[in-house]
Structure formats: C-alpha cells, structure tokens
Amino acid sequence: MPDPTFEALVERHSAEIYAYLWRLLGDPELASDCLQDTFLRALRAFPRLRHHEHLRAWLYTIAMHRARTLLRQRARHESRQRELTDELADPHASVGQRVAERETRRRVRAAVGRLPPRQREALILRRYQGLSYAEIAAIAGGTAAAARTNVHLAQERLRIWLRPEVGDAV
Amino acid sequence: MSRTKIVKAKDPMQAVDALYAAGPSGTTVAAAQSRLRAALRAQAPQVYYDVLPRSTLGAVYLAAGPDGLLAVGLATNEPGFVRRVARRTGAMPVRSTERLRHARQQVDEYLRGKRSAMQIDVDLSQVTPFQRAVLEAARRIPRGTVITYGEMAARLRRPRAGRAVGQALAHNPVPILVPCHRVVSSGGELRGYLGDRIGLKARLLKLEGVPMLGNRCRIAGRSGAGR
C-alpha cells in the first residue's frame, strides 16, 4: 500500500481538526489560524514520521498543543469569543430573547474557559468530537481512566457553575 | 390555596451542548479548509516523480523539482522513494508522468544502450559543498572509463580524502545521472553501490563497455583487469 500522502491527510482530517479547534478556541478566525499552524507543523514533521497508523491522533495532539499556546498568547481571547456566539444566534428570535440567549452563551463560554485545560480538552474530545477515552489518552497523554476522570470533573464543575440561579428556573 | 409551579431544573449541560454540539457550519469549515490549502501550497515547493518500471536495473524512480532532477531511486519501492524525497526536500512529491516524460525517456534509452549521453538538468542544491564538488567531478568522468577513489581525491586536490570521496559518492542522490558507478577501489574492485548492490554497478559499467572480470574492472591506463 503506498504511503498516505500529506494531501490525503489534509482532505481526510482537516474538517474534524477544525471543528475541534473551533470548539476549543471559541473563535472561527483563531481556529482557522491554528488549523494552518497545525498542518504546517505536521507537514514539516511528516517526512520524518515513522509510524503512519495513528495520524489522526497525531494531528489532534499537534492541534491541542498549538491551541494551548495560542490561548496563552491571546490575553484578549475572552473579548474575541463574541464571533462564535454570534454565528450561533437564532435570527428569528426577538430582541429580548436574543439578549438572553447571548448572555447564556457568554456564561457557558466563560465557564468552559475556566476549566483547567486538560479537563476542557477531554470534555470536548469525548462529548463533542466523539472520541473514546483510549483515543483521548493517546492524544493528551495519560491513561483512559484519567481521561474519563477529566471528562467527569469537567461536567461536574460546569453543572455547578452553570446551575440556574434562584428564580432562573421558573 | 396557592398553587406551586413545580419546574424540573434543566441539566446545565444542555446549555453547553447547545453551544458546542452542532459545531461549525459547513461554510465556516470550507472557508478554513480553503485557507489551509492555500497556505500549504505556498509553503511547499512542487516536486514530481515517476517510475521507469522495467529497466535492466529494475524499477528506476525519478523525482524532479523546478531546478531539475533531484533524486533517482534504484532498488527501492514507491513508498520508500516518496518518503526519501519528502525527507530531503520537505515537499511531498506528486506522481506525474507528464513532468518526468523527458527525463524518463532519456534514462530508458540510456539503459537500453540506445543513447550514450543524457541532457537532463540535475539539482544538487540539497547536498553539502564538498559532496557537490565530488559529484560534479564524477560527472566529468567519460562514459566507458573508471577512476579510483584516490584518483578522484587527487583531482579535487584533497589527496588524503579518498574515504570522504567514497562517502560522498555513497550518498549520491542521483545515481546514473551522476555516474558514481565509474569510481572504483584502487584494485578495480567494485565496492559499495547503494549499500551492497554491486550487481547494479557491474551492469552499468558493462553497459558502458568497461571490460569486466567478475567484480573487477579494468582501470584506464593500467594493464589487465584489476591489479
């Protein structure tokens, strides 16, 4: 079987890696920059790669590390998240509804942003990218059990932080 | 009697799912992919390759960049050759019969004995200055003659560098085109060609009309085969 070429790799995995970065960074433009950064790094490392069985996990790992670096560099990250939340806004909602929805999204986004990186990454990989705990362990390092714990802790924290305030539930 | 409205509190994770589950829209993904492809295209120089499948030396792989032929693969396979070229150039080579047609045809004719010289640009920009000097010197050895590693070192005014010359030739990226097979050890013995493919070296020398006796050849200006 011929080696999978890098172009095939781009076609096969770029949409999935982009979705991951979009969720992790909360900013379509920043996610797009990070996607380029990820694949350019992968391109340089690809010829030296000896094992081609775990390319998807390998790309996820590069993307995860690039995203961490970008998040550290972007102190203004919080203010840029508006773009993603606007993309999701329902155009048919009333002004009042839209304000309330935007506020909810802001709270959710801020809560997810408060999670320790490993928990945030594990939660997104498991719950939204659909990866198994073993796959998460291969990407992030550590064990499948640790990945499961990270997802569990992330959900537990989010449930506490996003608990409806008194009067909100009614 | 006052009525109490009992509302079951929603799982807060539903709000998280609402934001994250759907993922980016198709248009957003397509725009990001298109930017990615453009960035990758701008990054990598284009390298093409093709194969001459059944020559007297077996399959011969050829790879060329914008400045000429930069790799010839003998005794290898397609994945191995692609990987080697990619490692050296940093670009993933793309198979193209069209781009290699000219070079492939000349190499084919040469190996079938129908052509005595090839007019193909060779790109040696990826090698060290010393190796380039050695390979350039090898290109000046006429067809049908051989010289020794020591003689080549002397020609380069580095008389003690016979071993380094051997190493430089052993890593010749474009065998056949740069005729490293025309350099032999002092006794006329064929030592080392792509590792231990002495047979390929002997076949090339025979093709060029060099008198052979087993794995020895006659060195120009000396009598008898070998010593």
XYZ file of C-alpha atoms in Angstrom:
397
model
C 0.000 0.000 0.000
C 1.510 3.377 -0.940
C 2.163 5.851 1.841
C -0.796 8.085 2.540
C 0.255 11.386 1.080
C 0.033 14.561 3.042
C -2.661 15.933 0.750
C -4.852 12.947 1.501
C -4.246 13.587 5.177
C -5.421 17.178 4.809
C -8.563 16.135 2.952
C -9.383 13.364 5.403
C -8.838 15.131 8.711
C -8.848 18.916 8.330
C -12.618 19.366 8.840
C -12.565 17.313 12.034
C -9.489 19.057 13.422
C -11.024 22.416 12.545
C -14.228 21.543 14.427
C -12.112 20.622 17.442
C -10.195 23.910 17.330
C -13.407 25.852 16.752
C -14.850 24.361 19.925
C -11.652 24.669 21.912
C -10.806 28.248 20.936
C -14.308 29.619 20.515
C -13.307 31.824 17.608
C -13.634 30.803 13.945
C -10.746 33.012 12.791
C -8.415 31.951 15.563
C -9.364 28.319 14.903
C -8.558 28.806 11.204
C -5.119 30.286 12.059
C -4.485 27.422 14.433
C -5.558 24.866 11.792
C -2.944 26.256 9.394
C -0.336 26.282 12.101
C -1.161 22.672 12.972
C -0.910 21.349 9.409
C 2.205 23.375 8.553
C 3.906 21.833 11.563
C 2.588 18.436 10.568
C 3.880 18.950 7.014
C 7.387 19.637 8.283
C 7.357 16.651 10.623
C 5.548 14.251 8.251
C 8.573 13.042 6.253
C 10.326 12.045 9.489
C 7.289 10.212 10.808
C 7.965 6.504 11.082
C 4.587 5.136 12.046
C 1.597 6.115 9.972
C -1.087 4.209 11.888
C -2.039 6.973 14.277
C -2.126 10.015 12.031
C -5.474 11.265 13.319
C -4.335 11.165 16.959
C -1.019 12.733 15.925
C -2.833 15.660 14.280
C -5.100 16.089 17.302
C -2.042 16.238 19.565
C -0.358 18.925 17.459
C -3.620 20.894 17.297
C -4.102 20.615 21.059
C -0.619 21.927 21.820
C -0.914 24.751 19.290
C -4.267 25.747 20.761
C -2.827 25.799 24.283
C -0.007 28.075 23.135
C -2.410 30.338 21.282
C -4.709 30.585 24.282
C -1.799 31.570 26.472
C -0.719 34.191 23.961
C -4.154 35.647 23.456
C -4.923 37.613 26.541
C -7.791 39.223 24.682
C -9.278 35.807 23.947
C -12.370 36.483 26.052
C -13.426 39.505 24.007
C -12.979 37.657 20.716
C -15.404 34.876 21.594
C -18.317 37.013 20.546
C -17.805 35.973 16.939
C -18.596 32.315 17.534
C -21.613 33.025 19.712
C -22.973 35.428 17.087
C -22.660 32.747 14.446
C -24.939 30.530 16.515
C -27.565 33.185 17.247
C -31.113 32.452 16.085
C -32.042 35.168 13.561
C -35.788 34.738 14.230
C -35.631 35.359 17.979
C -36.940 38.608 19.441
C -34.505 41.235 20.689
C -35.192 40.274 24.306
C -34.720 36.590 23.574
C -31.552 37.276 21.695
C -30.085 39.279 24.554
C -30.949 36.475 26.978
C -29.513 33.814 24.656
C -26.359 35.796 24.169
C -25.984 36.110 27.919
C -26.420 32.335 28.325
C -23.829 31.647 25.659
C -21.452 34.116 27.293
C -21.871 32.365 30.643
C -21.381 28.913 29.121
C -18.340 30.047 27.194
C -16.814 31.681 30.278
C -17.472 28.569 32.369
C -15.858 26.265 29.785
C -12.968 28.729 29.565
C -12.486 28.493 33.341
C -11.938 24.735 33.213
C -8.367 23.512 33.567
C -7.031 22.876 30.033
C -6.863 19.081 30.388
C -10.480 18.887 31.531
C -11.677 21.236 28.811
C -9.792 19.304 26.122
C -11.019 15.921 27.377
C -14.633 17.140 27.583
C -14.614 18.479 24.010
C -12.862 15.400 22.629
C -15.268 12.991 24.331
C -18.618 14.746 24.294
C -18.432 16.725 21.039
C -15.704 15.133 18.888
C -16.976 11.653 19.799
C -13.598 10.128 20.679
C -13.151 7.174 23.025
C -11.303 7.531 26.332
C -8.473 5.423 24.908
C -8.192 7.793 21.934
C -8.150 10.798 24.260
C -5.375 9.182 26.293
C -3.388 8.631 23.076
C -3.804 12.294 22.159
C -3.369 14.005 25.501
C -1.104 11.509 27.249
C -2.022 9.667 30.441
C -4.455 6.800 30.748
C -8.009 6.193 29.555
C -9.093 6.228 33.210
C -7.536 9.672 33.670
C -9.345 10.890 30.550
C -12.634 9.604 31.957
C -11.952 11.392 35.262
C -11.153 14.630 33.447
C -14.419 14.488 31.493
C -16.358 13.692 34.655
C -14.734 16.527 36.621
C -15.345 18.981 33.777
C -19.047 18.111 33.652
C -19.357 18.264 37.413
C -17.799 21.707 37.560
C -19.873 23.033 34.681
C -23.064 21.774 36.335
C -22.140 23.672 39.498
C -21.021 26.850 37.762
C -23.992 26.929 35.398
C -26.609 25.933 37.978
C -29.635 28.184 37.459
C -29.568 30.978 39.975
C -32.549 31.345 42.323
C -35.564 32.412 40.278
C -33.944 31.438 36.977
C -35.571 28.016 36.852
C -39.150 29.233 36.839
C -54.878 27.851 48.113
C -51.801 28.967 46.341
C -50.595 26.879 43.528
C -46.940 25.993 43.407
C -45.465 25.579 39.994
C -43.004 22.726 40.060
C -40.395 23.067 37.395
C -37.790 20.435 36.999
C -34.465 22.196 36.729
C -32.785 21.639 33.386
C -29.408 19.957 33.305
C -26.961 22.870 32.836
C -25.027 20.661 30.426
C -27.871 21.191 27.950
C -26.798 24.820 27.615
C -23.220 23.664 26.982
C -24.448 21.162 24.382
C -26.487 23.885 22.679
C -23.319 25.879 22.146
C -20.884 23.090 21.306
C -22.703 20.085 19.858
C -23.564 21.402 16.399
C -20.019 22.517 15.607
C -19.042 24.999 12.917
C -21.260 25.476 9.865
C -20.299 23.852 6.565
C -19.422 27.256 5.114
C -17.107 28.102 8.004
C -15.324 24.729 7.673
C -14.997 25.108 3.888
C -13.501 28.610 4.287
C -10.972 27.358 6.846
C -10.023 24.402 4.607
C -9.594 26.645 1.610
C -7.267 28.950 3.587
C -5.364 25.883 4.794
C -4.857 24.537 1.251
C -3.587 27.932 0.079
C -1.140 28.124 2.996
C 0.159 24.618 2.268
C 0.521 25.327 -1.452
C 2.556 28.459 -0.715
C 4.758 26.524 1.663
C 5.890 23.506 -0.280
C 7.927 23.619 -3.477
C 6.379 21.267 -6.016
C 8.241 18.039 -6.572
C 7.100 15.394 -9.051
C 8.120 11.801 -9.526
C 7.573 8.890 -11.848
C 8.934 5.407 -12.382
C 10.570 3.542 -15.227
C 9.125 0.186 -14.247
C 11.175 -2.439 -16.049
C 14.718 -1.418 -16.895
C 17.859 -3.505 -16.906
C 18.357 -2.235 -13.326
C 14.786 -2.996 -12.255
C 12.381 -0.168 -11.403
C 14.042 3.249 -11.603
C 12.308 6.083 -9.720
C 12.920 9.690 -10.780
C 11.991 12.878 -8.918
C 12.347 16.426 -10.204
C 11.806 19.880 -8.753
C 11.764 23.251 -10.534
C 15.579 23.179 -10.950
C 15.978 19.697 -12.335
C 16.200 16.067 -11.375
C 16.918 15.771 -7.655
C 16.564 12.086 -6.892
C 16.970 8.749 -8.638
C 15.841 5.654 -6.773
C 17.227 2.185 -7.557
C 16.500 -0.996 -5.626
C 13.687 0.704 -3.748
C 9.897 0.818 -3.858
C 7.414 3.637 -4.351
C 6.660 4.406 -0.657
C 10.360 4.237 0.203
C 11.308 6.577 -2.620
C 8.488 9.044 -1.874
C 9.486 9.123 1.792
C 13.150 9.722 0.970
C 12.377 12.558 -1.442
C 9.949 14.137 1.017
C 12.522 13.972 3.811
C 15.158 15.636 1.663
C 13.055 18.336 0.034
C 10.397 18.962 2.689
C 7.796 18.591 -0.081
C 5.525 15.646 -0.666
C 6.231 14.541 -4.236
C 3.311 14.127 -6.607
C 3.362 11.429 -9.275
C 3.359 12.905 -12.779
C 4.125 11.026 -15.980
C 3.943 14.263 -17.927
C 6.532 16.227 -15.903
C 9.044 13.363 -15.921
C 8.451 12.275 -19.534
C 11.643 13.852 -20.916
C 13.960 12.512 -18.178
C 12.306 9.095 -18.113
C 12.672 8.662 -21.860
C 16.384 9.564 -21.799
C 17.166 7.284 -18.857
C 15.239 4.479 -20.570
C 17.190 4.921 -23.813
C 20.477 5.111 -21.900
C 19.812 1.900 -20.020
C 18.820 0.124 -23.243
C 22.119 1.183 -24.804
C 20.414 3.410 -27.356
C 21.846 6.659 -26.038
C 25.370 7.464 -24.864
C 24.731 10.775 -23.057
C 21.789 12.391 -21.315
C 20.770 16.031 -21.375
C 18.940 16.345 -18.107
C 19.298 19.189 -15.599
C 20.369 17.913 -12.205
C 19.597 19.781 -8.989
C 22.381 19.244 -6.440
C 21.380 22.136 -4.183
C 20.468 19.761 -1.348
C 23.980 18.385 -0.794
C 26.994 19.799 1.060
C 29.607 21.841 -0.896
C 32.189 19.018 -0.613
C 29.719 16.403 -1.826
C 28.702 18.668 -4.693
C 32.367 19.052 -5.733
C 32.757 15.250 -5.683
C 29.546 14.690 -7.663
C 30.468 17.366 -10.208
C 33.871 15.708 -10.642
C 32.129 12.353 -11.156
C 30.021 13.893 -13.918
C 33.224 14.692 -15.826
C 34.370 11.050 -15.968
C 33.718 9.959 -19.557
C 31.436 7.037 -20.307
C 33.281 3.758 -20.565
C 36.108 4.722 -18.190
C 36.586 4.308 -14.468
C 38.835 6.015 -11.921
C 39.654 5.177 -8.313
C 38.511 6.961 -5.144
C 42.138 8.007 -4.611
C 42.407 9.478 -8.098
C 39.237 11.444 -7.612
C 40.530 12.775 -4.276
C 43.725 13.861 -6.053
C 41.685 15.585 -8.788
C 39.898 17.521 -6.076
C 43.290 18.458 -4.587
C 42.407 16.526 -1.456
C 44.762 13.535 -1.899
C 44.091 12.168 1.593
C 40.324 12.379 1.283
C 39.748 9.071 -0.553
C 37.427 7.804 2.166
C 35.431 11.049 2.285
C 35.095 10.867 -1.508
C 33.725 7.339 -1.098
C 31.198 8.564 1.433
C 30.121 11.485 -0.765
C 29.570 9.100 -3.684
C 27.773 6.576 -1.494
C 25.184 9.274 -0.786
C 24.812 10.344 -4.407
C 21.136 11.362 -4.663
C 21.056 10.951 -8.436
C 22.845 7.715 -9.434
C 23.127 7.010 -13.194
C 22.824 10.780 -13.901
C 25.864 11.449 -11.731
C 27.881 8.356 -12.659
C 29.270 7.410 -9.269
C 29.450 3.859 -10.647
C 32.536 4.954 -12.613
C 34.534 5.313 -9.402
C 36.011 2.065 -8.057
C 38.518 0.988 -5.432
C 42.244 1.005 -6.186
C 42.356 -2.596 -7.394
C 39.489 -2.054 -9.789
C 37.173 -3.842 -7.414
C 33.546 -2.718 -7.321
C 32.953 -1.836 -3.729
C 29.768 -0.398 -2.441
C 26.873 0.757 -4.563
C 23.650 1.685 -2.812
C 24.879 -0.378 0.097
C 25.743 -3.770 -1.374
C 24.191 -3.619 -4.835
C 27.452 -4.368 -6.596
C 25.498 -6.165 -9.325
C 23.828 -2.916 -10.395
C 27.196 -1.175 -10.583
C 28.623 -4.031 -12.679
C 25.622 -3.916 -15.037
C 26.011 -0.174 -15.574
C 29.727 -0.481 -16.277
C 29.158 -3.385 -18.693
C 26.507 -1.318 -20.453
C 29.082 1.430 -20.901
C 31.595 -1.024 -22.347
C 34.017 -1.239 -19.408
C 35.863 -4.581 -19.555
C 34.870 -6.614 -16.513
C 36.272 -9.697 -14.876
C 33.839 -10.805 -12.193
C 33.529 -7.920 -9.788
C 36.662 -6.213 -11.071
C 37.084 -3.838 -13.922
C 39.988 -2.507 -15.877
C 41.097 0.929 -14.833
C 42.090 3.241 -17.688
C 45.841 3.358 -18.251
C 46.539 0.114 -16.388
C 47.077 -3.279 -17.886
C 44.916 -6.306 -17.169
C 41.686 -6.492 -15.259
C 42.193 -5.204 -11.738
C 45.664 -5.460 -10.325
